[in-house]
Coordinates of N, CA and C in Angstrom, one line a residue:
X1 N 5.9 -6.9 -0.2 CA 5.4 -5.5 0.1 C 4.6 -4.9 -1.1
X2 N 3.4 -4.5 -1.3 CA 2.8 -3.9 -2.2 C 2.5 -2.4 -2.1
X3 N 2.9 -1.7 -3.2 CA 2.7 -0.5 -3.0 C 1.4 0.3 -3.2
X4 N 1.1 1.4 -3.1 CA -0.1 2.1 -3.2 C -0.2 2.8 -4.5
X5 N -1.5 3.5 -4.9 CA -1.8 4.2 -6.0 C -0.6 5.2 -6.2
X6 N -0.2 5.3 -7.5 CA 1.0 6.0 -8.1 C 2.6 5.7 -7.1
X7 N 2.3 4.6 -6.5 CA 3.8 4.2 -5.8 C 4.4 3.1 -6.4
X8 N 5.5 2.6 -5.8 CA 6.5 1.6 -6.5 C 7.3 1.1 -5.3
X9 N 8.0 0.1 -5.6 CA 9.0 -0.6 -4.8 C 9.8 0.2 -3.9
X10 N 10.1 1.3 -4.5 CA 11.0 2.5 -3.9 C 10.3 2.9 -2.5
X11 N 8.9 2.7 -2.4 CA 8.4 3.2 -1.0 C 8.7 2.6 0.2
X12 N 9.2 1.3 -0.2 CA 9.8 0.6 1.2 C 11.1 0.6 1.3
X13 N 11.8 1.1 0.4 CA 13.4 1.4 0.4 C 14.0 1.2 2.2
X14 N 13.5 2.1 3.0 CA 14.0 2.3 4.4 C 14.1 1.2 5.0
X15 N 12.9 0.1 4.5 CA 12.5 -1.2 5.3 C 13.4 -2.3 4.9
X16 N 14.1 -2.3 3.8 CA 14.5 -3.5 3.1 C 15.7 -4.0 3.7
X17 N 16.9 -3.2 4.0 CA 17.9 -3.7 4.7 C 17.9 -4.0 6.1
X18 N 17.1 -3.5 6.8 CA 16.8 -3.9 8.3 C 16.1 -5.2 8.2
X19 N 15.3 -5.5 7.5 CA 14.6 -6.6 7.4 C 15.5 -7.8 6.8
X20 N 16.3 -7.4 5.9 CA 17.1 -8.5 5.4 C 18.2 -8.8 6.4
X21 N 18.4 -8.0 7.3 CA 19.7 -8.2 8.3 C 18.9 -9.2 9.5
X22 N 17.7 -9.2 9.7 CA 17.2 -10.3 10.7 C 17.0 -11.7 10.1
X23 N 17.4 -11.9 8.8 CA 17.3 -13.0 8.1 C 16.0 -13.4 7.4
X24 N 15.2 -12.2 7.0 CA 14.0 -12.5 6.3 C 14.5 -12.0 4.7
X25 N 13.7 -12.8 3.9 CA 13.9 -12.4 2.3 C 12.8 -11.1 2.2
X26 N 13.3 -9.8 2.0 CA 12.4 -8.7 1.9 C 12.2 -8.5 0.3
X27 N 11.1 -8.8 -0.1 CA 10.5 -8.5 -1.4 C 9.6 -7.4 -1.9
X28 N 10.0 -6.3 -2.4 CA 9.1 -5.1 -2.6 C 9.0 -5.2 -4.3
X29 N 7.6 -5.0 -4.6 CA 7.3 -4.9 -6.0 C 6.8 -3.7 -6.5
X30 N 6.7 -3.4 -7.8 CA 5.8 -2.7 -8.6 C 4.6 -3.4 -8.9
X31 N 3.3 -2.7 -8.9 CA 2.3 -3.6 -9.2 C 2.2 -3.4 -10.8
X32 N 1.8 -4.2 -11.6 CA 1.4 -3.9 -12.9 C 1.2 -2.5 -13.2
X33 N 1.8 -1.9 -14.3 CA 1.4 -0.4 -14.4 C 2.1 0.6 -13.8
X34 N 2.7 0.1 -12.8 CA 3.5 0.9 -11.9 C 4.8 1.2 -12.2
X35 N 5.5 2.4 -12.3 CA 7.0 2.6 -12.5 C 7.7 1.8 -13.6
X36 N 8.5 0.8 -13.3 CA 9.2 0.1 -14.0 C 8.3 -1.5 -14.4
X37 N 7.2 -1.4 -14.2 CA 6.4 -2.4 -14.4 C 5.4 -2.4 -15.5
X38 N 5.5 -3.1 -16.5 CA 4.4 -3.0 -17.5 C 3.2 -3.5 -17.3
X39 N 2.1 -3.1 -17.8 CA 0.7 -3.7 -17.6 C -0.3 -3.6 -18.6
X40 N -1.4 -4.1 -18.4 CA -2.5 -4.0 -19.3 C -3.1 -2.8 -19.7
X41 N -3.7 -2.7 -20.8 CA -4.2 -1.4 -21.2 C -5.8 -1.2 -20.6
X42 N -6.3 -2.3 -20.2 CA -7.7 -2.3 -19.8 C -7.5 -1.7 -18.4
X43 N -8.6 -0.9 -18.1 CA -8.6 -0.2 -16.5 C -9.2 -1.1 -15.8
X44 N -9.9 -2.1 -16.0 CA -10.6 -3.0 -15.0 C -9.5 -3.9 -14.6
X45 N -8.4 -4.0 -15.2 CA -7.3 -4.9 -14.7 C -6.5 -4.2 -13.4
X46 N -7.0 -3.0 -13.1 CA -6.2 -2.5 -12.2 C -6.9 -2.4 -10.9
X47 N -8.2 -2.9 -10.9 CA -9.1 -3.1 -9.5 C -8.4 -3.8 -8.5
X48 N -8.7 -3.6 -7.5 CA -8.1 -4.7 -6.4 C -8.4 -6.0 -6.6
X49 N -9.6 -6.3 -7.1 CA -9.8 -7.9 -7.4 C -9.0 -8.5 -8.4
X50 N -8.8 -7.7 -9.3 CA -7.9 -8.0 -10.4 C -6.4 -8.2 -10.2
X51 N -5.9 -7.1 -9.6 CA -4.4 -7.1 -9.1 C -4.3 -8.1 -7.9
X52 N -5.1 -8.5 -7.3 CA -5.0 -9.4 -6.1 C -5.1 -10.8 -6.9
X53 N -5.3 -11.0 -7.9 CA -5.1 -12.5 -8.6 C -3.6 -12.2 -9.1
X54 N -3.3 -11.3 -9.3 CA -1.5 -11.2 -9.8 C -0.9 -11.6 -8.6
X55 N -1.1 -10.8 -7.2 CA -0.2 -10.9 -6.2 C -0.4 -12.3 -5.7
X56 N -1.6 -12.9 -5.5 CA -1.8 -14.4 -5.2 C -1.2 -15.2 -6.1
X57 N -0.9 -15.2 -7.1 CA -0.1 -16.0 -8.0 C 1.4 -15.9 -7.6
X58 N 2.1 -14.6 -7.5 CA 3.3 -14.5 -6.9 C 3.5 -15.1 -5.5
X59 N 2.6 -14.9 -4.6 CA 2.6 -15.4 -3.3 C 2.7 -17.0 -3.3
X60 N 1.8 -17.4 -4.4 CA 1.6 -18.8 -4.3 C 3.0 -19.5 -4.8
X61 N 3.7 -19.0 -5.9 CA 5.0 -19.5 -6.4 C 6.0 -19.5 -5.2
X62 N 5.9 -18.3 -4.4 CA 6.9 -18.3 -3.2 C 6.6 -19.4 -2.1
X63 N 5.4 -19.7 -1.9 CA 5.1 -20.5 -0.8 C 5.3 -21.9 -1.2
X64 N 5.3 -22.1 -2.6 CA 5.4 -23.5 -3.2 C 6.9 -24.0 -3.2
X65 N 7.7 -22.9 -2.9 CA 9.3 -23.3 -2.6 C 9.4 -23.6 -1.1
X66 N 8.6 -23.5 -0.4 CA 8.5 -23.9 1.0 C 8.9 -22.5 1.8
X67 N 8.4 -21.5 1.4 CA 8.8 -20.2 2.0 C 7.3 -19.9 2.9
X68 N 7.7 -19.7 4.0 CA 6.4 -19.0 4.8 C 6.4 -17.4 4.2
X69 N 5.1 -16.9 3.6 CA 5.0 -15.8 3.3 C 4.3 -14.7 4.0
X70 N 5.0 -13.6 4.5 CA 4.0 -12.5 5.2 C 3.8 -11.4 4.2
X71 N 2.4 -11.1 3.7 CA 2.2 -10.1 2.8 C 2.0 -8.6 3.4
X72 N 2.5 -7.6 2.9 CA 2.3 -6.2 3.4 C 1.7 -5.4 2.4
X73 N 0.6 -4.8 2.5 CA 0.1 -3.8 1.6 C 0.0 -2.6 2.1
X74 N 0.2 -1.4 1.4 CA 0.4 0.0 1.9 C -0.8 0.6 1.3
X75 N -1.8 1.1 1.5 CA -2.7 2.1 1.0 C -3.5 1.4 0.2
X76 N -3.4 1.7 -1.1 CA -4.2 0.9 -2.2 C -3.6 -0.6 -2.4
X77 N -2.3 -0.6 -2.1 CA -1.8 -1.9 -2.0 C -2.3 -2.9 -0.8
X78 N -3.0 -2.3 0.3 CA -3.5 -2.9 1.1 C -5.0 -3.4 0.9
X79 N -5.8 -2.9 -0.1 CA -6.8 -3.4 -0.8 C -6.5 -4.3 -1.7
X80 N -5.5 -4.3 -2.7 CA -4.9 -5.5 -3.4 C -4.6 -6.6 -2.6
X81 N -3.6 -6.2 -1.6 CA -3.3 -7.5 -0.7 C -4.3 -8.2 0.1
X82 N -5.5 -7.5 0.4 CA -6.6 -7.9 0.9 C -7.3 -9.1 -0.1
X83 N -7.4 -8.5 -1.3 CA -7.9 -9.5 -2.5 C -7.1 -10.5 -2.7
X84 N -5.7 -10.4 -2.7 CA -4.8 -11.5 -2.8 C -5.3 -12.8 -1.8
X85 N -5.3 -12.2 -0.6 CA -5.7 -13.2 0.3 C -7.1 -13.8 0.1
X86 N -8.0 -12.9 -0.3 CA -9.3 -13.7 -0.6 C -9.5 -14.6 -1.7
X87 N -8.4 -14.4 -2.7 CA -8.3 -15.2 -3.8 C -7.6 -16.3 -3.6
X88 N -6.9 -16.6 -2.0 CA -6.3 -17.8 -1.9 C -4.9 -17.7 -1.5
X89 N -4.3 -16.5 -1.7 CA -2.9 -16.4 -1.6 C -2.5 -17.2 -0.1
X90 N -1.6 -18.1 -0.1 CA -1.3 -18.9 1.1 C -0.5 -18.1 2.2
X91 N -0.5 -17.5 2.9 CA 0.3 -16.6 3.7 C 0.4 -17.1 5.2
X92 N 1.3 -16.6 5.8 CA 1.3 -16.7 7.4 C 0.7 -15.7 8.1
X93 N 0.9 -14.4 7.5 CA 0.4 -13.2 8.1 C 0.2 -12.1 7.0
X94 N -0.8 -11.1 7.6 CA -1.1 -10.0 6.4 C -0.8 -8.8 7.5
X95 N -0.2 -7.8 6.7 CA -0.2 -6.5 7.4 C -0.7 -5.6 6.5
X96 N -1.8 -4.9 7.0 CA -2.4 -3.7 6.2 C -1.9 -2.2 6.7
X97 N -1.3 -1.5 5.9 CA -0.4 -0.1 6.4 C -1.3 0.9 5.8
X98 N -1.7 1.8 6.6 CA -2.3 3.0 6.2 C -3.4 2.8 4.9
X99 N -4.2 1.5 5.2 CA -5.4 1.3 4.2 C -6.6 1.3 5.1
X100 N -7.7 1.1 4.3 CA -9.1 1.3 5.1 C -9.8 0.1 4.9
X101 N -11.1 0.0 5.2 CA -11.8 -1.0 5.0 C -12.6 -1.2 3.7
X102 N -12.8 -0.1 3.1 CA -13.4 0.2 1.8 C -12.7 1.4 0.9
X103 N -13.8 1.9 0.1 CA -13.5 3.0 -0.6 C -12.7 4.1 0.2
X104 N -11.9 4.9 -0.5 CA -11.4 6.0 0.2 C -12.4 7.1 0.5
X105 N -12.6 7.6 1.8 CA -13.5 8.5 2.3 C -13.2 9.9 1.5
X106 N -14.4 10.7 1.7 CA -14.2 12.1 1.2 C -12.9 13.1 1.9
X107 N -12.2 13.8 1.2 CA -11.2 14.4 1.6 C -10.4 14.9 0.4
X108 N -9.1 15.4 0.7 CA -8.4 16.2 -0.3 C -7.9 15.1 -1.4
X109 N -7.5 13.8 -0.8 CA -7.0 12.8 -1.7 C -7.9 12.3 -2.7
X110 N -9.4 12.2 -2.2 CA -10.3 11.8 -3.2 C -10.7 12.7 -4.1
X111 N -10.6 14.2 -3.6 CA -10.8 15.2 -4.6 C -9.7 15.3 -5.7
X112 N -8.4 15.1 -5.2 CA -7.4 15.0 -6.2 C -7.8 13.9 -7.4
X113 N -8.3 12.8 -6.9 CA -8.6 11.8 -8.2 C -9.6 12.3 -8.8
X114 N -10.5 12.9 -8.3 CA -11.8 13.6 -9.0 C -11.4 14.4 -10.2
X115 N -10.4 15.3 -9.5 CA -9.8 16.4 -10.6 C -8.8 15.7 -11.8
X116 N -7.9 14.9 -11.1 CA -7.0 14.3 -12.1 C -7.6 13.5 -13.2
X117 N -8.6 12.6 -13.0 CA -9.1 12.0 -13.9 C -9.5 12.4 -15.5
X118 N -10.2 13.6 -15.2 CA -10.5 14.3 -16.5 C -9.3 14.6 -17.3
X119 N -8.5 15.1 -16.4 CA -7.1 15.6 -16.9 C -6.5 14.5 -17.7
X120 N -6.3 13.4 -17.3 CA -5.6 12.3 -18.0 C -6.4 12.0 -19.2
X121 N -7.8 11.6 -19.2 CA -8.5 11.2 -20.2 C -8.4 12.2 -21.3
X122 N -8.5 13.6 -21.0 CA -8.6 14.5 -22.0 C -7.4 15.1 -22.6
X123 N -6.3 15.1 -21.7 CA -5.2 15.7 -22.0 C -3.9 14.9 -21.8
X124 N -3.8 13.6 -21.2 CA -2.7 13.1 -20.9 C -2.2 12.8 -19.4
X125 N -1.3 12.1 -19.4 CA -0.7 12.2 -18.1 C 0.3 13.3 -18.0
X126 N 0.7 13.7 -18.7 CA 1.7 15.0 -18.5 C 0.8 16.2 -18.2
X127 N -0.5 16.3 -18.4 CA -1.5 17.5 -18.0 C -1.7 17.0 -16.6
X128 N -1.9 15.9 -16.3 CA -2.2 15.5 -14.8 C -1.1 15.9 -13.9
X129 N 0.1 15.5 -14.4 CA 1.4 16.1 -13.7 C 1.3 17.6 -13.4
X130 N 1.0 18.1 -14.5 CA 1.2 19.9 -14.3 C 0.2 20.3 -13.3
X131 N -1.0 19.3 -13.3 CA -2.2 19.9 -12.4 C -1.4 19.4 -11.0
X132 N -0.8 18.1 -10.8 CA -0.4 17.8 -9.6 C 0.8 18.9 -9.1
X133 N 1.7 19.2 -9.9 CA 2.5 20.3 -9.5 C 1.8 21.3 -8.9
X134 N 0.8 22.0 -9.3 CA 0.2 23.1 -8.9 C -0.5 22.9 -7.8
X135 N -1.0 21.7 -7.4 CA -1.8 21.3 -6.0 C -0.6 21.2 -5.0
X136 N 0.7 20.5 -5.4 CA 1.6 20.1 -4.5 C 2.5 21.6 -4.1
X137 N 2.2 22.5 -4.8 CA 3.0 23.5 -4.6 C 2.4 24.5 -3.4
X138 N 1.0 24.2 -2.8 CA 0.4 24.4 -1.7 C 0.6 23.5 -0.6
X139 N 1.1 22.4 -0.7 CA 1.2 21.5 0.3 C 2.7 21.6 1.1
X140 N 2.7 22.1 2.1 CA 3.9 22.3 2.8 C 4.7 21.0 3.2
X141 N 4.0 19.8 3.0 CA 5.0 18.5 3.5 C 5.9 18.2 2.0
X142 N 5.0 18.5 0.8 CA 5.8 18.5 -0.4 C 6.8 19.4 -0.7
X143 N 6.4 20.8 -0.4 CA 7.6 21.7 -0.6 C 8.7 21.5 0.1
X144 N 8.8 20.8 1.5 CA 9.9 20.5 2.4 C 10.5 19.3 1.7
X145 N 10.2 18.6 0.7 CA 11.0 17.4 0.5 C 12.2 18.2 -0.5
X146 N 13.2 17.3 -0.4 CA 14.5 17.6 -1.1 C 14.4 17.5 -2.8
X147 N 14.9 18.3 -3.5 CA 14.6 18.3 -4.9 C 14.9 17.0 -5.6
X148 N 15.9 16.0 -5.0 CA 16.1 15.0 -5.9 C 15.0 14.0 -5.7
X149 N 14.2 14.1 -4.6 CA 13.2 13.0 -4.2 C 11.9 13.8 -5.1
X150 N 11.8 15.1 -5.2 CA 10.6 15.5 -5.8 C 10.7 15.1 -7.5
X151 N 12.1 15.2 -8.2 CA 12.3 14.8 -9.4 C 12.1 13.2 -9.6
X152 N 12.5 12.5 -8.5 CA 12.0 11.1 -8.7 C 10.7 10.9 -8.8
X153 N 9.9 11.6 -7.8 CA 8.4 11.3 -7.7 C 7.7 11.6 -9.1
X154 N 8.0 13.1 -9.5 CA 7.5 13.3 -10.8 C 7.8 12.3 -11.8
X155 N 9.1 11.8 -12.1 CA 9.5 10.8 -13.1 C 8.3 9.6 -12.9
X156 N 8.6 9.1 -11.7 CA 7.7 8.0 -11.5 C 6.3 8.2 -11.7
X157 N 5.7 9.2 -11.4 CA 4.3 9.5 -12.0 C 4.2 9.4 -13.3
X158 N 5.1 10.2 -14.2 CA 4.7 10.2 -15.7 C 5.2 8.9 -16.2
X159 N 5.8 7.8 -15.8 CA 6.1 6.6 -16.1 C 5.1 5.5 -15.7
X160 N 4.1 6.2 -15.0 CA 3.0 5.3 -14.7 C 2.0 4.8 -16.0
X161 N 1.5 3.8 -16.1 CA 0.5 3.4 -17.3 C -0.8 4.4 -16.6
X162 N -1.2 5.2 -17.7 CA -2.5 5.9 -17.6 C -3.7 5.0 -17.2
X163 N -3.8 4.0 -18.0 CA -4.8 3.0 -17.6 C -4.6 2.5 -16.1
X164 N -3.6 2.4 -15.6 CA -3.5 2.0 -14.3 C -3.8 3.1 -13.3
X165 N -3.4 4.2 -13.6 CA -4.0 5.4 -12.7 C -5.4 5.3 -12.7
X166 N -5.9 5.4 -13.8 CA -7.4 5.5 -14.0 C -8.0 4.2 -13.4
X167 N -7.8 3.2 -13.5 CA -8.2 2.1 -13.0 C -8.2 1.9 -11.5
X168 N -6.9 2.2 -10.9 CA -6.9 2.2 -9.4 C -7.5 3.6 -8.8
X169 N -7.9 4.4 -9.6 CA -8.7 5.5 -9.0 C -10.0 5.2 -8.8
X170 N -10.4 4.4 -10.1 CA -11.9 3.9 -9.9 C -12.0 3.0 -8.6
X171 N -10.9 2.1 -8.5 CA -11.1 1.1 -7.3 C -11.0 2.0 -6.0
X172 N -10.3 3.0 -5.9 CA -10.1 3.8 -4.8 C -11.4 4.3 -4.3
X173 N -12.4 4.6 -5.6 CA -13.8 5.3 -5.1 C -15.0 4.3 -5.0
X174 N -14.7 3.0 -5.4 CA -15.8 2.1 -5.4 C -15.4 0.8 -4.7
X175 N -14.4 0.7 -4.1 CA -14.0 -0.8 -3.4 C -15.1 -1.0 -2.1
X176 N -15.8 -2.1 -2.1 CA -17.0 -2.4 -1.1 C -16.0 -2.7 0.2
X177 N -16.8 -2.7 1.3 CA -16.1 -3.2 2.6 C -16.2 -4.8 2.6
X178 N -14.8 -5.4 2.6 CA -14.8 -6.7 2.6 C -14.1 -7.4 4.0
X179 N -14.3 -6.5 5.0 CA -13.5 -6.8 6.0 C -14.1 -8.1 6.7
X180 N -15.4 -8.0 6.7 CA -16.1 -9.5 7.4 C -15.6 -10.7 6.5
X181 N -15.7 -10.7 5.3 CA -15.1 -11.8 4.5 C -13.7 -12.1 4.8
X182 N -12.9 -10.9 4.7 CA -11.5 -11.3 5.3 C -11.2 -11.9 6.6
X183 N -12.1 -11.4 7.5 CA -11.9 -11.9 9.0 C -12.3 -13.4 8.8
X184 N -13.4 -13.9 8.3 CA -13.8 -15.2 8.4 C -12.7 -15.9 7.6
X185 N -12.1 -15.7 6.5 CA -11.0 -16.3 6.1 C -9.8 -16.4 6.7
X186 N -9.2 -15.2 7.4 CA -8.1 -15.3 8.3 C -8.4 -16.2 9.6
X187 N -9.5 -16.4 10.1 CA -9.7 -17.0 11.1 C -9.8 -18.5 10.7
X188 N -10.3 -18.9 9.6 CA -10.4 -20.1 9.4 C -8.9 -20.7 8.7
X189 N -8.1 -20.0 8.4 CA -6.8 -20.2 8.0 C -5.9 -20.4 8.9
X190 N -6.0 -19.6 10.1 CA -5.0 -19.4 11.1 C -4.0 -18.5 10.8
X191 N -4.2 -17.6 9.7 CA -3.2 -16.6 9.5 C -3.6 -15.5 10.4
X192 N -2.3 -14.8 10.6 CA -2.4 -13.7 11.7 C -2.5 -12.3 10.8
X193 N -2.7 -11.3 11.6 CA -3.0 -9.8 11.1 C -2.4 -8.7 11.8
X194 N -2.0 -7.7 11.1 CA -1.8 -6.5 11.7 C -2.1 -5.5 10.9
X195 N -2.8 -4.4 11.8 CA -3.2 -3.1 11.0 C -2.2 -2.1 11.6
X196 N -1.6 -1.2 10.9 CA -0.6 -0.1 11.4 C -0.9 1.0 10.5
X197 N -0.7 2.5 11.0 CA -1.1 3.4 10.3 C -0.2 4.6 11.1
X198 N 0.0 5.9 10.5 CA 0.4 6.8 11.0 C -0.5 7.8 11.9
X199 N 0.0 8.4 12.8 CA -0.7 9.1 13.6 C -1.5 10.2 13.0
X200 N -1.1 10.6 11.9 CA -1.7 11.9 11.0 C -2.3 11.4 9.9
X201 N -2.7 10.2 9.6 CA -2.7 9.7 8.5 C -4.1 10.5 7.8
X202 N -4.1 11.0 6.6 CA -5.1 11.8 6.1 C -5.8 11.0 4.9
X203 N -5.6 9.9 4.9 CA -6.4 9.2 3.6 C -7.8 8.4 4.4
X204 N -7.4 7.2 5.0 CA -8.4 6.6 5.8 C -8.1 7.2 7.3
X205 N -9.2 7.6 8.2 CA -9.0 8.1 9.5 C -8.2 6.8 10.4
X206 N -7.5 7.1 11.1 CA -7.2 6.3 12.2 C -8.3 5.4 12.8
X207 N -9.3 6.3 13.2 CA -10.4 5.5 13.8 C -11.0 4.3 13.0
X208 N -11.0 4.8 11.5 CA -11.5 3.7 10.9 C -10.6 2.5 10.7
X209 N -9.3 2.9 10.8 CA -8.4 1.7 10.8 C -8.3 0.7 12.0
X210 N -8.4 1.8 13.2 CA -8.8 1.0 14.3 C -10.0 0.1 14.5
X211 N -10.9 0.4 14.0 CA -12.2 -0.5 13.8 C -12.1 -1.6 13.1
X212 N -11.1 -1.4 12.0 CA -11.1 -2.6 11.0 C -10.2 -3.6 11.7
X213 N -9.1 -3.2 12.5 CA -8.4 -4.0 13.3 C -9.4 -4.7 14.3
X214 N -10.2 -4.2 14.9 CA -11.0 -4.9 15.9 C -12.0 -6.0 15.2
X215 N -12.3 -5.5 14.0 CA -13.2 -6.6 13.3 C -12.4 -7.6 12.6
X216 N -11.0 -7.4 12.5 CA -10.2 -8.8 11.8 C -9.5 -9.3 13.1
X217 N -9.9 -8.8 14.5 CA -9.3 -9.3 15.6 C -7.8 -9.4 15.4
X218 N -7.1 -8.0 14.7 CA -5.8 -7.9 14.4 C -5.2 -7.3 15.6
X219 N -3.6 -7.2 15.6 CA -3.1 -6.1 16.4 C -3.2 -5.1 15.6
X220 N -3.1 -3.9 16.4 CA -3.0 -2.6 15.9 C -2.0 -1.6 16.6
X221 N -1.4 -0.8 15.6 CA -0.4 0.0 16.0 C -0.5 1.3 15.3
X222 N -0.3 2.4 15.9 CA -0.1 3.9 15.5 C 1.5 4.2 15.4
X223 N 1.8 4.7 14.4 CA 3.3 5.2 14.4 C 3.4 6.6 14.5
X224 N 4.0 7.1 15.3 CA 4.2 8.7 15.7 C 5.1 9.3 14.7
X225 N 4.6 10.5 14.5 CA 5.2 11.5 13.5 C 5.1 11.1 12.0
X226 N 4.2 10.1 11.7 CA 3.9 9.8 10.4 C 2.6 10.0 10.1
X227 N 2.4 10.2 8.8 CA 1.0 10.4 8.0 C 0.6 9.2 7.4
X228 N 0.6 9.2 6.1 CA 0.2 8.2 5.1 C 1.2 7.3 4.8
X229 N 2.5 7.6 5.0 CA 3.6 6.8 4.7 C 4.7 6.5 5.7
X230 N 4.2 5.6 6.4 CA 5.0 5.2 7.6 C 6.4 4.7 7.5
X231 N 6.4 3.9 6.3 CA 7.7 3.4 5.8 C 8.9 4.5 5.5
X232 N 8.4 5.6 5.1 CA 9.2 6.9 4.6 C 9.5 7.8 5.9
X233 N 8.0 7.9 6.5 CA 8.3 9.0 7.6 C 8.8 8.7 8.7
X234 N 8.7 7.5 9.0 CA 9.2 7.0 10.5 C 9.5 5.6 10.5
X235 N 10.4 5.3 9.6 CA 10.6 3.6 9.4 C 11.1 3.0 10.7
X236 N 12.0 3.6 11.5 CA 12.5 3.0 12.7 C 11.4 2.6 13.7
X237 N 10.4 3.4 13.9 CA 9.3 3.0 14.8 C 8.4 2.0 14.0
X238 N 8.4 2.2 12.8 CA 7.6 1.1 12.2 C 8.1 -0.4 12.2
X239 N 9.5 -0.2 11.9 CA 10.2 -1.5 12.2 C 10.1 -2.1 13.6
X240 N 10.0 -1.2 14.3 CA 9.8 -1.8 15.9 C 8.6 -2.5 16.3
X241 N 7.5 -2.3 15.2 CA 6.3 -2.8 15.3 C 6.5 -4.3 14.4
X242 N 6.7 -4.0 13.1 CA 6.9 -4.9 12.2 C 7.5 -6.2 12.5
X243 N 9.0 -6.0 12.9 CA 9.7 -7.2 13.2 C 9.4 -8.0 14.3
X244 N 9.0 -7.7 15.5 CA 8.5 -8.4 16.8 C 7.3 -9.2 16.4
X245 N 6.4 -8.2 15.7 CA 5.2 -9.1 15.2 C 5.3 -10.2 14.1
X246 N 6.1 -10.1 13.1 CA 6.4 -10.9 12.3 C 7.2 -12.2 12.9
X247 N 8.0 -12.0 13.9 CA 8.7 -13.2 14.6 C 7.6 -13.9 15.3
X248 N 6.7 -13.3 15.9 CA 5.8 -13.9 16.6 C 4.7 -14.8 15.5
X249 N 4.4 -14.3 14.5 CA 3.5 -15.1 13.6 C 4.5 -16.2 13.2
X250 N 5.6 -16.2 13.1 CA 6.4 -17.5 12.6 C 6.6 -18.4 13.7
X251 N 6.6 -18.1 14.9 CA 6.6 -19.0 16.2 C 4.9 -19.6 16.0
X252 N 3.9 -18.7 16.0 CA 2.7 -19.1 15.9 C 2.5 -20.1 15.2
X253 N 3.1 -20.2 14.0 CA 2.8 -20.9 12.6 C 3.8 -22.2 12.9
X254 N 4.4 -22.2 14.1 CA 5.4 -23.5 14.4 C 6.5 -23.4 13.2
X255 N 6.9 -22.3 12.7 CA 8.0 -22.3 11.7 C 9.2 -21.9 12.2
X256 N 10.5 -22.2 11.6 CA 11.7 -21.9 12.3 C 11.9 -20.1 12.2
X257 N 12.3 -19.5 13.2 CA 12.5 -18.1 13.2 C 14.1 -17.7 13.0
X258 N 14.2 -16.8 12.0 CA 15.5 -16.4 11.8 C 16.3 -15.9 13.2
X259 N 17.4 -16.3 13.3 CA 18.3 -15.7 14.4 C 18.5 -14.2 14.6

């Protein structure tokens, strides 16, 4: 499970135990430069293509031990997971969650990147956090969060590598549409795919994600009561989609399915 911009492995916490209980090994990672994972100082190292090579190497090691690997990418992590597959990651299936076919479209999330970049470059990550606090104060969804969670999210952001935030932000604003290339590779490899998003996703529109699923010949699901983070906002309904889909992928691949 690959997290998105300014995210971390903890974004998948509600999924881990239920997935493990059905017999799957659930592995959530920090990407380089995120939270508890160190990373390089070059901003270009955080573009989807570069991070995709890192994830592809990890997937390759898991697959070399005889494990069928199913890869899930959330938001920016979806662009990274896509790049990993294009780089040759040997997978049984790919889940793209709350991510899109190309760069982040215009909207408040992209505007926040545009505002945050000069703050980080000129005044450091602490200044960007203060700016983020100001913006969050006007976001009802943020205001409603429990204080311990707000504290964790602030601390996590401050532990992000500045180069990672800047490089990923650049990737979010420049990533080309690679759906066609991915579709051809998935078809030739026999790997399966799923696109899933929250019904109120405010990053990539639901319609754009549905179109991406059509182009990939992938299953598509919309999670009720969720916005851009279904794993946090409605994990039960998300699991109701993921688990049967993943079981089917293993059957399709003629691999043993956990009881």
